[in-house]
Tab-separated table of C-alpha atoms in Angstrom:
chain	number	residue	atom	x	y	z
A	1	UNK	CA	-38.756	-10.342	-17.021
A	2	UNK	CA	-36.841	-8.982	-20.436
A	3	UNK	CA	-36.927	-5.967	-19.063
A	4	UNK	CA	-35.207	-7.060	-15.776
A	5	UNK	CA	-32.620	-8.973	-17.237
A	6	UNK	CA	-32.071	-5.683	-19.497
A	7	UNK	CA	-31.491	-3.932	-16.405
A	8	UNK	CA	-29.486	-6.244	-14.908
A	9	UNK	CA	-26.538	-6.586	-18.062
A	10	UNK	CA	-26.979	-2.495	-18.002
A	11	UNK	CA	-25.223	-2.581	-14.352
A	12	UNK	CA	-22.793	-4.955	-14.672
A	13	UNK	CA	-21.790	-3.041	-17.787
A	14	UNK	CA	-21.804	0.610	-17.003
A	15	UNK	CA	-19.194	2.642	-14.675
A	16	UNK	CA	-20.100	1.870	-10.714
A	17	UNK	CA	-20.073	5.566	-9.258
A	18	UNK	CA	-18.710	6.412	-5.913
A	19	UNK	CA	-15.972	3.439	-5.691
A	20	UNK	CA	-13.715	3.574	-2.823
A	21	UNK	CA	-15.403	5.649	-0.745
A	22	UNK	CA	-15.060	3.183	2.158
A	23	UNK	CA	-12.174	1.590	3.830
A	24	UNK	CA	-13.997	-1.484	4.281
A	25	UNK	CA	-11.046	-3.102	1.610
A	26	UNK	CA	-7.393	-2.618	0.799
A	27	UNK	CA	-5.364	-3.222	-2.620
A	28	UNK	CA	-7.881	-1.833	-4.908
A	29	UNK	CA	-7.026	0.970	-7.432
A	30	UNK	CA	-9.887	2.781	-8.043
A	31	UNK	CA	-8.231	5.057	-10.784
A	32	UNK	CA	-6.996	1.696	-12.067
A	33	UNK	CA	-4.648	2.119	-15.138
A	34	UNK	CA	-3.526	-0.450	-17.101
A	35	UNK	CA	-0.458	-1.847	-15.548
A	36	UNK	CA	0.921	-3.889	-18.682
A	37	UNK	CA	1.035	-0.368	-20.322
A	38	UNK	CA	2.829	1.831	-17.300
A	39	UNK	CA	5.571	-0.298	-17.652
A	40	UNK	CA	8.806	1.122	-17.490
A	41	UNK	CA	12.423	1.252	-17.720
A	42	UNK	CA	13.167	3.780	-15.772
A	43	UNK	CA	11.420	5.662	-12.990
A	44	UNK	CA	8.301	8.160	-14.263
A	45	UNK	CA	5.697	10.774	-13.359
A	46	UNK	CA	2.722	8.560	-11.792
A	47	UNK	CA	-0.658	9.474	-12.638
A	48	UNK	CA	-2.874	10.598	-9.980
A	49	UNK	CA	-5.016	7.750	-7.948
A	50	UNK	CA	-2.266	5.401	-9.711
A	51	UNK	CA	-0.694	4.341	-6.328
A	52	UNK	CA	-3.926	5.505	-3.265
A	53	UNK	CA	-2.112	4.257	-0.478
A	54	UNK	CA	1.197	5.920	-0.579
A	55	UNK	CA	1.853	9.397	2.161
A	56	UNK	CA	4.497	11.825	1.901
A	57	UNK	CA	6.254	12.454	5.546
A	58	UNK	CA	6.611	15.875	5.546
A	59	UNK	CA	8.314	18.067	8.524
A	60	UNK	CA	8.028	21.826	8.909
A	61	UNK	CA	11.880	22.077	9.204
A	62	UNK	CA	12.128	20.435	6.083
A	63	UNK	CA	13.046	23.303	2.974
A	64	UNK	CA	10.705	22.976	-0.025
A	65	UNK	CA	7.826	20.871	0.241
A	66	UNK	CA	8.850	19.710	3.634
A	67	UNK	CA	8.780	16.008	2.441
A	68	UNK	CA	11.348	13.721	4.317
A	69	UNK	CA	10.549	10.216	3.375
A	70	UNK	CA	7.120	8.003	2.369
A	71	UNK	CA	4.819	5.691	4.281
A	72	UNK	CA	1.939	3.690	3.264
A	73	UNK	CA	-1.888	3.913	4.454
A	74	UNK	CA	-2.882	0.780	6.307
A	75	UNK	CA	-6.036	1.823	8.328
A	76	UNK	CA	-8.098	5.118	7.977
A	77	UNK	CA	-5.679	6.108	11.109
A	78	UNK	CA	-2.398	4.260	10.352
A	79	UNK	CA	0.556	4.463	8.187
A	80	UNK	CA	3.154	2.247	7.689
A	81	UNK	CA	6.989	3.450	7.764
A	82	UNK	CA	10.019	2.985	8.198
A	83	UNK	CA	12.351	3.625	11.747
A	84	UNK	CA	15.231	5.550	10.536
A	85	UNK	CA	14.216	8.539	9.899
A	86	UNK	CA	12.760	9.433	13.112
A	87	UNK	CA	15.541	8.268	15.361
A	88	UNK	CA	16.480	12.434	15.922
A	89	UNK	CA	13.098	13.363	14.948
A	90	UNK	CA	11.821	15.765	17.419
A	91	UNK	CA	8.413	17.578	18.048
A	92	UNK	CA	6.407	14.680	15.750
A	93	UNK	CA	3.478	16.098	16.468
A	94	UNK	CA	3.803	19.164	14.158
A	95	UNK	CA	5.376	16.690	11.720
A	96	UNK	CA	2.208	16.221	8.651
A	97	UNK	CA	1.319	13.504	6.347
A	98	UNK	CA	-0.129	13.857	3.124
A	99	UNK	CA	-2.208	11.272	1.079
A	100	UNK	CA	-3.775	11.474	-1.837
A	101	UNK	CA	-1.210	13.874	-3.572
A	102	UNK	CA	1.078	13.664	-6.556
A	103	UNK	CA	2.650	16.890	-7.014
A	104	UNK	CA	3.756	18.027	-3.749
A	105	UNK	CA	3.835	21.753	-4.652
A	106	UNK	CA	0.245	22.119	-5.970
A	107	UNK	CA	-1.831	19.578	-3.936
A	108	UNK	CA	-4.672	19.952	-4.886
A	109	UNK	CA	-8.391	19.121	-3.514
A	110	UNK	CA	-7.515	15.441	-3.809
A	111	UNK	CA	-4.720	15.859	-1.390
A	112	UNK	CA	-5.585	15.266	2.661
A	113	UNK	CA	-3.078	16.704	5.253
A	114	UNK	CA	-3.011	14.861	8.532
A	115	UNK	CA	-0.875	15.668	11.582
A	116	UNK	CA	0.692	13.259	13.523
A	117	UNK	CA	-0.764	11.825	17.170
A	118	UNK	CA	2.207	9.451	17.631
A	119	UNK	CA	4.918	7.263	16.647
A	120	UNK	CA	5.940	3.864	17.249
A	121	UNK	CA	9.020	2.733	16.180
A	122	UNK	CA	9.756	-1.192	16.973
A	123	UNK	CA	11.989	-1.503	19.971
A	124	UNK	CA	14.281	-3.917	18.150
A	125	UNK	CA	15.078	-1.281	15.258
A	126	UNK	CA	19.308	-1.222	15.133
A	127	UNK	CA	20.547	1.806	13.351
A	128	UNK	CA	23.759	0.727	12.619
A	129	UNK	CA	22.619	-3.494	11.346
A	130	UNK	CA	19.386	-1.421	9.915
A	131	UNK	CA	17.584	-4.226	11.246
A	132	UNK	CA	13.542	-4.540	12.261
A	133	UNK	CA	13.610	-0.874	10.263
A	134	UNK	CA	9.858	-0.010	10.535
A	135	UNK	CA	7.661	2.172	12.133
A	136	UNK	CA	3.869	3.214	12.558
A	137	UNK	CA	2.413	6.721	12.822
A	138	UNK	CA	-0.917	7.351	14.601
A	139	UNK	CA	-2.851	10.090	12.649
A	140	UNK	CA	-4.751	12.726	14.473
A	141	UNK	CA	-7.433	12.362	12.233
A	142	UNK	CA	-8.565	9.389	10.025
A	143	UNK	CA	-8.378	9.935	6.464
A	144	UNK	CA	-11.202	9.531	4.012
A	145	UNK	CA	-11.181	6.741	0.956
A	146	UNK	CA	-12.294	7.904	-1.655
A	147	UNK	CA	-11.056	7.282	-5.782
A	148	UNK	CA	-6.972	8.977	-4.619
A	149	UNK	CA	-7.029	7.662	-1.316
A	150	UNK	CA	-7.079	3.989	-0.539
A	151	UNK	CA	-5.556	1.400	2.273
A	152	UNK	CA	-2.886	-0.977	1.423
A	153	UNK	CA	-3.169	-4.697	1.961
A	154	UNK	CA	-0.830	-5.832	4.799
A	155	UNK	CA	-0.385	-9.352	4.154
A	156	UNK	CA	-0.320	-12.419	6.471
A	157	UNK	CA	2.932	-14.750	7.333
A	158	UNK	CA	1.229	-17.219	5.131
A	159	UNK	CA	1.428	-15.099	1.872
A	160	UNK	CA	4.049	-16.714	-0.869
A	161	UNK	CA	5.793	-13.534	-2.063
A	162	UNK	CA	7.941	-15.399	-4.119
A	163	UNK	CA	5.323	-15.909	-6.487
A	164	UNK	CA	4.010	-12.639	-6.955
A	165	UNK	CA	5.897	-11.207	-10.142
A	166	UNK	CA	4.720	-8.043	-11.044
A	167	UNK	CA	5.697	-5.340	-8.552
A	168	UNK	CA	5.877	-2.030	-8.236
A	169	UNK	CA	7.951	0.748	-5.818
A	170	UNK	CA	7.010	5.114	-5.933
A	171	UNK	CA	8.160	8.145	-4.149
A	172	UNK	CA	8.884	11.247	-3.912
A	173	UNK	CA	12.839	10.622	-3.396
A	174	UNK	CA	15.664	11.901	-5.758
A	175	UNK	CA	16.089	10.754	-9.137
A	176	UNK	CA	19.730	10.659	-8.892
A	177	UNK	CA	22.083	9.251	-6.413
A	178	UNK	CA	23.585	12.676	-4.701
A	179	UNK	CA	20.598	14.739	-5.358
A	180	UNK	CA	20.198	17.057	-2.925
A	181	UNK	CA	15.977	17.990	-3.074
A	182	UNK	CA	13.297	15.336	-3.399
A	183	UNK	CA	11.255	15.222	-6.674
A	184	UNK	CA	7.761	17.439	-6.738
A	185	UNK	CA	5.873	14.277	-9.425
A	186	UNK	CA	5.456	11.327	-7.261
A	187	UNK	CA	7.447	8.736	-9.178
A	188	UNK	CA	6.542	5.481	-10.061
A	189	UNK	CA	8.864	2.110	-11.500
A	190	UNK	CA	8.438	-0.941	-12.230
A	191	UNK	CA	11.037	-4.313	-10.532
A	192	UNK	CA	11.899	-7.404	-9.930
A	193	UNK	CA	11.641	-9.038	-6.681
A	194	UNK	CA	15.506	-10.547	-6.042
A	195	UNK	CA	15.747	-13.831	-4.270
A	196	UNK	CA	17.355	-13.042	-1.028
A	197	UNK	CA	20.587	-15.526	-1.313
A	198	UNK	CA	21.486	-14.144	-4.401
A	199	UNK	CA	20.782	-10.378	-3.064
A	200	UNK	CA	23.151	-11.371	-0.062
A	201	UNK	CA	26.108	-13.675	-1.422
A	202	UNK	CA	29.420	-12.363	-2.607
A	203	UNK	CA	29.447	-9.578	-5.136
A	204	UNK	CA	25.921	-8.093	-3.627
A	205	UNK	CA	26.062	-7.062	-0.345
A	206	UNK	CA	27.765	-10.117	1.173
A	207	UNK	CA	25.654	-11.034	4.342
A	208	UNK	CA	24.341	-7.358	5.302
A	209	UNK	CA	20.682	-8.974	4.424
A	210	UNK	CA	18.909	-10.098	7.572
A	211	UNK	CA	15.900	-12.812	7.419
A	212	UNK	CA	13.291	-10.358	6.990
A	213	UNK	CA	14.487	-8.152	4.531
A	214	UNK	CA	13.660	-8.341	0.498
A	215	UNK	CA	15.224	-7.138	-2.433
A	216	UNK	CA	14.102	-5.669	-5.332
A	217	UNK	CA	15.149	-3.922	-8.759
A	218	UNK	CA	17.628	-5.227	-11.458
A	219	UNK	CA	21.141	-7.177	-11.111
A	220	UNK	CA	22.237	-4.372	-13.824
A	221	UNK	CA	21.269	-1.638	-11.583
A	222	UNK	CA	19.659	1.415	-13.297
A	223	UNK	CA	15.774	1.382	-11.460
A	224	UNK	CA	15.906	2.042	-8.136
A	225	UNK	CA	14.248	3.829	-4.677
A	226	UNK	CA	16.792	6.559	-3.719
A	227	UNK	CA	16.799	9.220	-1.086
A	228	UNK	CA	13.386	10.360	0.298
A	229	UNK	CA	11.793	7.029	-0.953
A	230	UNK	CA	12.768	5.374	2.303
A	231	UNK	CA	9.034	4.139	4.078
A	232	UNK	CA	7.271	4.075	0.764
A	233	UNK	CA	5.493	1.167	-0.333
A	234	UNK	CA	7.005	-2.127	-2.952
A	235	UNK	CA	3.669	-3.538	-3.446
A	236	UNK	CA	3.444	-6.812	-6.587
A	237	UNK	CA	-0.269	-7.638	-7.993
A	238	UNK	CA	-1.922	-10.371	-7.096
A	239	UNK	CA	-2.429	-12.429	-10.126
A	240	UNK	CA	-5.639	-13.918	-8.899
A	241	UNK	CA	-7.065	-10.467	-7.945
A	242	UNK	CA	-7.441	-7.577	-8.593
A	243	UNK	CA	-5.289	-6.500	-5.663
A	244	UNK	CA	-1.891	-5.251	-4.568
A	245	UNK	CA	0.254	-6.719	-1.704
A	246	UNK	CA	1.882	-4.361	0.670
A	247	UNK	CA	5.232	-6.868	0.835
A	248	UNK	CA	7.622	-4.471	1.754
A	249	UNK	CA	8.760	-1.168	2.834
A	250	UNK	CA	11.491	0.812	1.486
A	251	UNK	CA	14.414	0.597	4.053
A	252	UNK	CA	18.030	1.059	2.310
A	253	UNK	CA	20.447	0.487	0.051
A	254	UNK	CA	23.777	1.110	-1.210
A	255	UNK	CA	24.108	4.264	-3.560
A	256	UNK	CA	21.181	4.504	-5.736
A	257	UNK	CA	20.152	2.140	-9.189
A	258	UNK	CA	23.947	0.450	-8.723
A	259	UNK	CA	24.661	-2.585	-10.509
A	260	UNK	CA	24.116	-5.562	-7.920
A	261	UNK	CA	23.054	-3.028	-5.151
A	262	UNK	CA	19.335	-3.279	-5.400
A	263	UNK	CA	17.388	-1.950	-3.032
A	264	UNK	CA	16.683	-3.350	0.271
A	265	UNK	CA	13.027	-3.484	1.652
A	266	UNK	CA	11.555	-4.802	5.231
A	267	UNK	CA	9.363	-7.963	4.305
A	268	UNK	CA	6.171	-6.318	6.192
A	269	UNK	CA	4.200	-10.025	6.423
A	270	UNK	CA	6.987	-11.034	8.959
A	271	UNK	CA	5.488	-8.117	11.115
A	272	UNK	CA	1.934	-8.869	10.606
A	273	UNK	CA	1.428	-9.591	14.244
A	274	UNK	CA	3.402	-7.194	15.224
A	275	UNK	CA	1.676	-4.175	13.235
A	276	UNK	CA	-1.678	-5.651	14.908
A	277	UNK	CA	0.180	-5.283	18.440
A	278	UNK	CA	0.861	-2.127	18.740
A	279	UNK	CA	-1.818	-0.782	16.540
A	280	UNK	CA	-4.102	-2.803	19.482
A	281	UNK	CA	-6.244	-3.982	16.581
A	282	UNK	CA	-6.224	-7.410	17.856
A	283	UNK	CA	-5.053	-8.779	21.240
A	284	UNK	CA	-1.657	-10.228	20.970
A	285	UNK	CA	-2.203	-13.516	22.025
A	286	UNK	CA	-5.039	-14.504	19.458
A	287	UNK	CA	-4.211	-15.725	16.308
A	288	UNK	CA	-5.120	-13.708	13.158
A	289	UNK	CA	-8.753	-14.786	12.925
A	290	UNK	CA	-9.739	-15.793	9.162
A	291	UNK	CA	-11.617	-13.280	7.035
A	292	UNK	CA	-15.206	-15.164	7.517
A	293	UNK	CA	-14.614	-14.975	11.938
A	294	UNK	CA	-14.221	-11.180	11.727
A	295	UNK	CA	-17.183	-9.150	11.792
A	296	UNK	CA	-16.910	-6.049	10.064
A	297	UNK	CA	-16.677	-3.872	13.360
A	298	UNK	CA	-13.793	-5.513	14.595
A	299	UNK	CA	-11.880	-6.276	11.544
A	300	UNK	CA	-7.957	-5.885	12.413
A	301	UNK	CA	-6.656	-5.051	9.045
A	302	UNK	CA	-8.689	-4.678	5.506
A	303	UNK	CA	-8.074	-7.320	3.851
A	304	UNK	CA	-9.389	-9.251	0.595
A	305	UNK	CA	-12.251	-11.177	0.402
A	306	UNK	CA	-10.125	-14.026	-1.836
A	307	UNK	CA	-8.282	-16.668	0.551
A	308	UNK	CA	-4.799	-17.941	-0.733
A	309	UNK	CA	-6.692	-20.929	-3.201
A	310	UNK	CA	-9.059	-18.290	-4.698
A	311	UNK	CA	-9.808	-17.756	-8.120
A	312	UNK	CA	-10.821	-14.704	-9.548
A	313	UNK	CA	-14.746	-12.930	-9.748
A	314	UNK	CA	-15.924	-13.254	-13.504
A	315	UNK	CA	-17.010	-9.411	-12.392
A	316	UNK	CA	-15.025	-6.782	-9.852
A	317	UNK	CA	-16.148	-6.658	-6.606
A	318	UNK	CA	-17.919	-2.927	-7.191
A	319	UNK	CA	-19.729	-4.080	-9.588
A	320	UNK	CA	-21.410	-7.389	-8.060
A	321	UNK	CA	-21.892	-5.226	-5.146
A	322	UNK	CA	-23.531	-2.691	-7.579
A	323	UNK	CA	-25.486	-5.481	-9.344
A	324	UNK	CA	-26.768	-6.743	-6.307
A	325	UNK	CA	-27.979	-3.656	-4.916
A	326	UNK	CA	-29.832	-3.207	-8.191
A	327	UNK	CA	-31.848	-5.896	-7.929
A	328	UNK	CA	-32.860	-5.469	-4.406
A	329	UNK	CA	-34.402	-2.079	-5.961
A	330	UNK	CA	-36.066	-4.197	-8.599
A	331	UNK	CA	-37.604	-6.487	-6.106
A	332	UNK	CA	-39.309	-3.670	-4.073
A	333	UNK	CA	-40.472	-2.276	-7.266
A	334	UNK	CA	-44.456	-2.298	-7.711
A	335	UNK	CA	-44.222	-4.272	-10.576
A	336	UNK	CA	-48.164	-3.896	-12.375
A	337	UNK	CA	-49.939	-6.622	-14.221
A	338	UNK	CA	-49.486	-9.302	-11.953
A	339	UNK	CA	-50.761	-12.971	-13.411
């Protein structure tokens, strides 16, 4: 019995191997660096793995690297964008996206490159209000998770955004308002989430915000998405878990890092059903079954295994799983010397 409980502490202490190589769950980080230390006041080179989910658009008419905007793994097959930057987009299929990738000129072996199958942009998107500015792209291929490629969580309606405080937006988008080239390091930055009526009253930008938009950055300006960061991800921690929140996706904004022009996002959990629509991961006219109704076959959308009143694991996920698989090992063991 020492002996097993010996065994036992050993697992839940040491490294699990091989995390993330499902897509069986969304939010996690497997190349998880310590957020509290990554903060920033300014945009900055992102480590590899730091952000799994996020895709660079690229298009073969594009010069350089070919990227044209971001997008955000949702399913193994799916990414999450946004609409206007494929209203004049033509031959899509020959179009690529790229996860797992932080330097766009050297890729890498982590990198995957995907072509496009097809694209769905919603049929209410207005180019000129900006409004219902988000789109899905069907990959030919899925990807594979592994420790630089994860999926996002989409969140449901339900989800209080408001109260998620640490948040996050990257790209590959210029560094300046003007550039002209998108930057090679995927960059990463740290903001606030801006409550909407303050982000839309006089002074900001005065009404332009529709109902299911969000804002984000700093009333001073200075952080900010710019130019080829449109589609990427603004994703906040969960505080109970160890998790990320796809809440929005980059949209627009007025100049880049200006003071009371922060960045404009589309608030993805008011398209929750929608996404589910027209990915025809769930027939429209069921509800969004609870996490404990969905077998694992069937499940719509990865998402976490902690409800909206859940507390956190005293041990991460991989490792309970690790733990437990363990000690089925030990139990089939032909333990000798049996009393």
């Amino acid at each position: 019995m020492c002996i097993l409980l010996v065994l036992v502490l050993l697992a839940l202490c040491r490294p699990v191997q091989g995390t993330g190589d499902t897509c069986e769950t969304c939010g996690h980080r497997p190349m998880d660096y310590d957020s509290d230390k990554s903060r920033v006041v300014g945009g900055r080179d992102a480590q590899p793995g730091t952000w799994p989910w996020i895709v660079s658009i690229q298009s073969p008419w594009q010069a350089g690297t070919g990227h044209v905007c971001g997008g955000t793994l949702i399913r193994p097959q799916w990414v999450l964008t946004a609409a206007h930057y494929f209203i004049e987009a033509r031959n899509i299929e020959a179009w690529r996206v790229v996860a797992g990738a932080t330097q766009l000129s050297h890729l890498g072996p982590e990198a995957q490159v995907r072509n496009i199958k097809r694209l769905l942009v919603h049929d209410q998107y207005n180019n000129i209000s900006q409004s219902n500015d988000i789109a899905l792209l069907e990959l030919d291929q899925p990807v594979q998770c592994n420790i630089y490629v994860q999926l996002a969580c989409v969140p449901q309606p339900s989800l209080k955004v408001s109260q998620l405080t640490t948040c996050y937006v990257g790209g590959w988008g210029a560094t300046a308002e003007g550039a002209l080239a998108s930057n090679d390091m995927l960059q990463e930055a740290q903001v606030l989430l801006i409550d909407t009526h303050i982000c839309n009253g006089s002074g900001w930008y005065r009404g332009a915000i529709h109902q299911h938009n969000l804002c984000a950055g700093y009333p001073q300006g200075g952080i900010d998405t710019c130019q080829g960061d449109s589609g990427g991800p603004l994703v906040c921690r969960d505080p109970r878990a160890e998790r990320f929140w796809l809440v929005g996706v980059t949209s627009w904004g007025r100049g880049c890092a200006r003071v009371r022009r922060s960045g404009v996002y589309v608030s993805t959990r008011h398209f929750f059903n929608w996404i589910l629509e027209q990915t025809e991961l769930q027939p429209a006219e069921r509800p969004a079954p609870t996490p404990a109704e969905v077998q694992p076959a069937e499940r719509p959308v990865p998402t976490p295994a902690e409800t909206d009143n859940a507390t956190p694991s005293p041990f991460p996920y991989q490792k309970l799983v690790a733990f437990f698989k363990l000690m089925r090992e030990l139990l089939q063991y032909p333990w000798a010397g049996k009393s």
